[in-house]
Amino acid sequence: MSAMTDSKHISLAYQGMRDLSENILIQQASEVESLDLSNNKFTDFKFLITFPNLNTLIVDHNGIQSHVKFASLPELHTLWVNHNKISNLSVFIATIVQCFPKLRFLSMMDNEAAPSYFNGGSYQQYLDYRQYVISHLPTLEVLDDQPVTKEQREEAQRIYGRHLTSSQSTKRKTRRKSRPTDHN
């Protein structure tokens, strides 16, 4: 059923699966660092909570939509969601920001929300897409097949502003509340 190179790297691609069996979750989840679920029928990924050491997730060709549910995976640094049905970029990126705070590599090619020459998008739409994603993911190093440059990050921040993670936002709110007020 699975094509494993070792217990840390599991490929369950091309299995027609909709979910993982309890057997796989219980026996191997805590050891897995890389999981390939490409070309299946997954639409919900909350079960990934049982994979605490997962750092790479490949879920190309699964029919994933913008409102997909992911488990929080603080160690995940690589996510491929190519060739899915993601159409609302802001909704999808908001989920990614919440669930994967250390994301460095993201590939969304051939999704409606990721316009490019190959799927009918204009060059300006492609640039806007890149700037939006880069502005929301401060640790991102590569988007699709292109590295994120310093100039792109600066331009993204100029256009979209600097977005804070939820923990940064909470710290700022706490600091504001704890400042002494002057009642003179």
PDB file of C-alpha atoms in Angstrom, residues 5 10 16 43 49 56 59-60 67 78 96 106 111 131 144 166 175:
ATOM      1  CA  THR A   5      11.969   4.752   1.539  1.00  0.00           C
ATOM      2  CA  ILE A  10       6.239   8.069   3.284  1.00  0.00           C
ATOM      3  CA  GLY A  16      -7.266   6.857  -4.435  1.00  0.00           C
ATOM      4  CA  THR A  43     -10.039  17.384   1.134  1.00  0.00           C
ATOM      5  CA  ILE A  49      -2.292  16.589  14.042  1.00  0.00           C
ATOM      6  CA  THR A  56       7.191  18.390   4.263  1.00  0.00           C
ATOM      7  CA  VAL A  59      -0.756  17.123  -1.654  1.00  0.00           C
ATOM      8  CA  ASP A  60      -0.797  17.848  -5.387  1.00  0.00           C
ATOM      9  CA  HIS A  67     -11.552  26.476   2.763  1.00  0.00           C
ATOM     10  CA  THR A  78       7.456  22.751   2.774  1.00  0.00           C
ATOM     11  CA  ILE A  96      -1.625  28.638   5.880  1.00  0.00           C
ATOM     12  CA  LEU A 106       5.155  26.888  -0.980  1.00  0.00           C
ATOM     13  CA  ASN A 111      -4.693  26.702  -9.020  1.00  0.00           C
ATOM     14  CA  GLN A 131       3.297  39.991  -3.621  1.00  0.00           C
ATOM     15  CA  ASP A 144       6.171  28.067  -6.760  1.00  0.00           C
ATOM     16  CA  SER A 166      -1.191  35.905  15.513  1.00  0.00           C
ATOM     17  CA  ARG A 175       2.239  45.652  25.418  1.00  0.00           C
TER      18      ARG A 175
END
